[in-house]
CSV table of C-alpha atoms in Angstrom, one decimal:
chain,number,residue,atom,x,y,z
A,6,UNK,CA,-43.0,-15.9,-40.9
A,7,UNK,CA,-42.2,-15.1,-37.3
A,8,UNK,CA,-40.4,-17.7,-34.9
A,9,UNK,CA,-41.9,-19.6,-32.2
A,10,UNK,CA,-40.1,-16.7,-29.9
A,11,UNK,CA,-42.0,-14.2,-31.5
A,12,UNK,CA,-38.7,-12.6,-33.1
A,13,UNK,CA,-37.9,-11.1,-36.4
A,14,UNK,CA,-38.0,-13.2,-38.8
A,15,UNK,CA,-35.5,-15.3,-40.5
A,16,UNK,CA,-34.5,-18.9,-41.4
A,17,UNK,CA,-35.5,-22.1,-39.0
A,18,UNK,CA,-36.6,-25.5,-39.2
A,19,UNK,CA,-40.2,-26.5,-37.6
A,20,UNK,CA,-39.5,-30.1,-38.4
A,21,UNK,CA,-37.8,-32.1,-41.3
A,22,UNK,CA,-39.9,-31.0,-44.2
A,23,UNK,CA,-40.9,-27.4,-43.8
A,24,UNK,CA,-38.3,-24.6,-43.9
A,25,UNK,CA,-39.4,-21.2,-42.3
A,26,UNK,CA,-37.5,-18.8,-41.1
A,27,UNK,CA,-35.2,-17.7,-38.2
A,28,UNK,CA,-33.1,-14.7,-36.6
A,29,UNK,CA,-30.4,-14.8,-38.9
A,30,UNK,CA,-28.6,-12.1,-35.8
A,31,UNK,CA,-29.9,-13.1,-32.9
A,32,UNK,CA,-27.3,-14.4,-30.2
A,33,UNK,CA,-29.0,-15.6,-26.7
A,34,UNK,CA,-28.4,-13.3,-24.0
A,35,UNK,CA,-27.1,-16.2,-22.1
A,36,UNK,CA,-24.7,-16.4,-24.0
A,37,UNK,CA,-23.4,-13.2,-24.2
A,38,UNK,CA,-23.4,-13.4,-20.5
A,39,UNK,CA,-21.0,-16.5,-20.7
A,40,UNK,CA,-18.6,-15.0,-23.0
A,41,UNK,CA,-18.3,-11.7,-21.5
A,42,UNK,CA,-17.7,-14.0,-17.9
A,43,UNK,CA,-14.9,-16.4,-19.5
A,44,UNK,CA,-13.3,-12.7,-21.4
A,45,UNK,CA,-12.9,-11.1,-18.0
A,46,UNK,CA,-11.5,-14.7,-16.1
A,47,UNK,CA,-9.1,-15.0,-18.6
A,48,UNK,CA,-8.0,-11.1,-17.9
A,49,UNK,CA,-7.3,-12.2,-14.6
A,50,UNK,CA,-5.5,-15.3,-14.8
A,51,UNK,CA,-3.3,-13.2,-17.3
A,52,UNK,CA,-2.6,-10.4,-14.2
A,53,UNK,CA,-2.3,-13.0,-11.7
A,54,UNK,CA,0.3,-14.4,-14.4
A,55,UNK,CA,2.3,-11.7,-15.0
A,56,UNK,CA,2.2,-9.6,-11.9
A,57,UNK,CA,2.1,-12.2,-9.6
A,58,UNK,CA,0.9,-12.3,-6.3
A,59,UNK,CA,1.4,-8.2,-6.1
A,60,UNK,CA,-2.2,-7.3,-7.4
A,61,UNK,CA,-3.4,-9.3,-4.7
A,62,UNK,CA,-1.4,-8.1,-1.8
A,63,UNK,CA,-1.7,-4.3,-3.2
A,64,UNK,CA,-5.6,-4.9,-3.2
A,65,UNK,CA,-5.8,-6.8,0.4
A,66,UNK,CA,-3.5,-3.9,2.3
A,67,UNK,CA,-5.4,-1.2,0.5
A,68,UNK,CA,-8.0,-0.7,3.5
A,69,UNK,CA,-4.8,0.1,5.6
A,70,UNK,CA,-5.4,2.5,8.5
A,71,UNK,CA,-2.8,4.7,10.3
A,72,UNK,CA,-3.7,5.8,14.1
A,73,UNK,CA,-1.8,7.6,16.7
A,74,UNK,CA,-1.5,6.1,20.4
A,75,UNK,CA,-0.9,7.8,23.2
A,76,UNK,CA,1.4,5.6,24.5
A,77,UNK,CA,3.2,2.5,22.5
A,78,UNK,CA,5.2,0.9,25.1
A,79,UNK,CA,7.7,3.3,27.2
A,80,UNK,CA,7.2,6.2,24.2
A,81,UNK,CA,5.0,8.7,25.2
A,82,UNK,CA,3.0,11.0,22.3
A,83,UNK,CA,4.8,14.6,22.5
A,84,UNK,CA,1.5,17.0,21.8
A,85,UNK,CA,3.1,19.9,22.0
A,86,UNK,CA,2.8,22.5,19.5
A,87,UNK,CA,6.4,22.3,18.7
A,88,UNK,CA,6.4,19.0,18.5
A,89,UNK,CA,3.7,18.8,16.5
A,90,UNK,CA,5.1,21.9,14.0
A,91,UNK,CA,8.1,19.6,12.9
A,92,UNK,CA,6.8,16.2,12.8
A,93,UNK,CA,4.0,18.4,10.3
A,94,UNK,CA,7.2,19.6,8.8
A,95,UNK,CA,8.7,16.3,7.6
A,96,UNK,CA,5.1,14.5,6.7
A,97,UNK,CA,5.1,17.5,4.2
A,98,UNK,CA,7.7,16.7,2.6
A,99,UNK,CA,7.9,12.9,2.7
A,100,UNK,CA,4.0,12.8,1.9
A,101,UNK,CA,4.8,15.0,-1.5
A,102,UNK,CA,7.8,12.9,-2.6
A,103,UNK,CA,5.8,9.2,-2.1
A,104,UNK,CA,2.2,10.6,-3.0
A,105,UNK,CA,0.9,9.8,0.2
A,106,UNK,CA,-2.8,9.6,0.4
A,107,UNK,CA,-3.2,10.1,4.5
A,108,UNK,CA,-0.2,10.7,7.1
A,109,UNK,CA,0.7,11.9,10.2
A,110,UNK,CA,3.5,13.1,11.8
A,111,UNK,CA,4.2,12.0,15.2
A,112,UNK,CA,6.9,12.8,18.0
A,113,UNK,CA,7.0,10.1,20.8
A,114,UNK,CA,9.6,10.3,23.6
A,115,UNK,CA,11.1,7.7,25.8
A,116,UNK,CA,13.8,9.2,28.3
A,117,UNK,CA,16.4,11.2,26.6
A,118,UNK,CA,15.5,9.1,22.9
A,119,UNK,CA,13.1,11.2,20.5
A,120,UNK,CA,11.3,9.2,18.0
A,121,UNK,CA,10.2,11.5,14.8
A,122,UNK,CA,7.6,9.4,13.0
A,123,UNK,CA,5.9,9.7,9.7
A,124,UNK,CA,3.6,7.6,8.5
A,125,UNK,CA,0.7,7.0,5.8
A,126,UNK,CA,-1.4,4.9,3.9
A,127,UNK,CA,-1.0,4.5,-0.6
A,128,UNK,CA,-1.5,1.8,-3.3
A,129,UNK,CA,2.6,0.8,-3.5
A,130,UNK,CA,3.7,-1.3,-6.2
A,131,UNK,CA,7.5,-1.2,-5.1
A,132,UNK,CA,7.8,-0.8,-1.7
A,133,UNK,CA,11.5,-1.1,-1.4
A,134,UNK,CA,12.0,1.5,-4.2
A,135,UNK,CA,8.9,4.2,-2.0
A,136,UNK,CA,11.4,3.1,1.1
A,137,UNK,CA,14.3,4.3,-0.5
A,138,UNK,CA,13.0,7.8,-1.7
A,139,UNK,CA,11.5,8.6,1.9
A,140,UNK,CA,15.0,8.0,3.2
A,141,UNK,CA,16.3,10.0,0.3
A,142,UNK,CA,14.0,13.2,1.2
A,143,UNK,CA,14.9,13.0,5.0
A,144,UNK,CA,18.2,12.7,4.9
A,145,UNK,CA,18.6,14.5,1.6
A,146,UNK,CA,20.9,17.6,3.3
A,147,UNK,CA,22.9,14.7,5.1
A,148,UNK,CA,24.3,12.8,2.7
A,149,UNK,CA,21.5,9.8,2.6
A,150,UNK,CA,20.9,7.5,5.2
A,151,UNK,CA,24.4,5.2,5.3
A,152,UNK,CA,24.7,1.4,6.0
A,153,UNK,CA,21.0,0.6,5.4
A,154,UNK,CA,20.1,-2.9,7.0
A,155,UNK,CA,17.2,-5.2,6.8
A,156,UNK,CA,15.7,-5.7,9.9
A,157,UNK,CA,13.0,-7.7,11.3
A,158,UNK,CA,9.5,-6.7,9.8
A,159,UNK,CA,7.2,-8.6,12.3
A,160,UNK,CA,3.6,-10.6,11.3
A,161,UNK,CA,2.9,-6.7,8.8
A,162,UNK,CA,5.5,-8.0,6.0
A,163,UNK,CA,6.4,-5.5,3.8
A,164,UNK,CA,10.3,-4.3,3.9
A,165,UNK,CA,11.6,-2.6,6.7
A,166,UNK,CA,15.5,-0.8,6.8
A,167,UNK,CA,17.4,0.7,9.4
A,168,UNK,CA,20.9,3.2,9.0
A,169,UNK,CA,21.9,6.1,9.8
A,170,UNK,CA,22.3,9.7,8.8
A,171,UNK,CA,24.0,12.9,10.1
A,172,UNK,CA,22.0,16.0,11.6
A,173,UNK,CA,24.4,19.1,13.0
A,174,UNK,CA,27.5,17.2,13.7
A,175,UNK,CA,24.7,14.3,15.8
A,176,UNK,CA,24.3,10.8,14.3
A,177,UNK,CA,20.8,9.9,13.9
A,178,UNK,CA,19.4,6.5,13.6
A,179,UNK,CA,17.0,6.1,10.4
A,180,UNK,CA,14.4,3.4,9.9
A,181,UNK,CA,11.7,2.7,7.7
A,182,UNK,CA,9.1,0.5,6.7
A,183,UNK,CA,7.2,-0.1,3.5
A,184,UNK,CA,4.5,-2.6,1.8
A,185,UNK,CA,1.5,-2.3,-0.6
A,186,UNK,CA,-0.4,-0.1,2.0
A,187,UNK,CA,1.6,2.1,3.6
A,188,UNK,CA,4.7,3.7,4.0
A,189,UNK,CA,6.5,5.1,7.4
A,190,UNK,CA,9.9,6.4,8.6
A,191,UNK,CA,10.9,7.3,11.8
A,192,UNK,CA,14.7,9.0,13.1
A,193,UNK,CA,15.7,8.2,16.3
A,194,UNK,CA,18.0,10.2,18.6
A,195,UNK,CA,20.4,8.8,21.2
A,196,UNK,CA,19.5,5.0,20.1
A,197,UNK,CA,21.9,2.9,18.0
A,198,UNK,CA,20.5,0.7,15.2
A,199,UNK,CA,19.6,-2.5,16.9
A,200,UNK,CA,17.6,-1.0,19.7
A,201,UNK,CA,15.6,1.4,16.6
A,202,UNK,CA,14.5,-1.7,15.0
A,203,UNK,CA,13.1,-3.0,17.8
A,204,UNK,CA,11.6,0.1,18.8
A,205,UNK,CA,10.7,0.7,14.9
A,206,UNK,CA,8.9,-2.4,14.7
A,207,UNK,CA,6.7,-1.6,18.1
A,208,UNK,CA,5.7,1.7,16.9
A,209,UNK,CA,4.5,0.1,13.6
A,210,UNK,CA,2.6,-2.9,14.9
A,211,UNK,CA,0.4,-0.2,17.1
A,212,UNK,CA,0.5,3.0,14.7
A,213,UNK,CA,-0.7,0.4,11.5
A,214,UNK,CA,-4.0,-1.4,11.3
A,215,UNK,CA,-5.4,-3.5,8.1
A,216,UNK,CA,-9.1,-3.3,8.5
């Protein structure tokens, strides 16, 4: 006998008295529907669970854009070729260490201060550990960056370390920022470390964007 669906038949009740038959397999697809929605919510409380608020933040600063001003403040963009050849130079190398997926390398100038800035967008899980091998690769020939600091990372978050690092017999002021979307470091010449973080923090609020 076929169901009242028009089915394969199998076992069911029309009323009390007659037996006839019914899909002994047949699960509603609403109901697969409804399992397969409470099977991934349950995936997702258990992430939220045991990675915390991370997933979230690494997913909301993944649209992270990096642009390059003109001006930011008194620094000026340096578009020389030279320029341009050795803030290429580090990006290289920073951007194959942390697995960079876009970066620039930017020189801005203010006075007799140089600002050598790289800076790119990635999905980072640890910031604070990307921070510390991007100051590992630049100062890698100079004995690591010494006396890292915290410093002030504005309304972007993230981490964000200032110290300082030895290039030629010169003293060089190194600081960097990371969070789930991006990484940056910049060296500073002729600027001590408090004046770098402030400067720091300006060139990141206007070289990174969240979309």
């Amino acid at each position: 006998m076929v169901d009242p669906d028009g089915g394969p038949a199998g076992l069911y009740y029309e009323d009390d008295d007659e037996p006839t038959e019914t899909p002994a397999s047949r699960i509603p697809l609403k109901r697969v529907a409804l399992i397969t929605g409470s099977v991934a919510a349950t995936a997702l409380l258990i992430s939220g669970i045991f990675y915390g608020p991370t997933v979230f933040r690494v997913l909301g600063q993944s649209d992270t854009e990096i642009k390059s001003p003109d001006k930011v403040g008194a620094f000026t963009l340096d578009k020389s070729d030279g320029a341009q050849q050795t803030s290429e130079y580090i990006r290289d190398a920073i951007a194959s260490k942390v697995n960079l997926d876009k970066s620039v390398g930017l020189i801005y100038r203010e006075g007799t201060t140089d600002a050598i800035l790289v800076a790119g967008t990635a999905r980072i899980w640890k910031p604070e550990d990307t921070l510390k091998t991007a100051f590992d690769m630049v100062a890698d020939d100079a004995g690591g960056v010494r006396d890292a600091k915290d410093v002030d990372t504005g309304a972007l978050g993230g981490t964000m370390r200032c110290g300082t690092t030895k290039v030629d017999d010169s003293d060089l002021t190194v600081c960097g920022w990371a969070d789930n979307g991006s990484l940056g470091v910049a060296l500073f010449s002729n600027r001590g470390v408090p004046e770098s973080a402030k400067s720091m923090l300006e060139l990141r609020t206007a070289v990174e964007h969240r979309n």
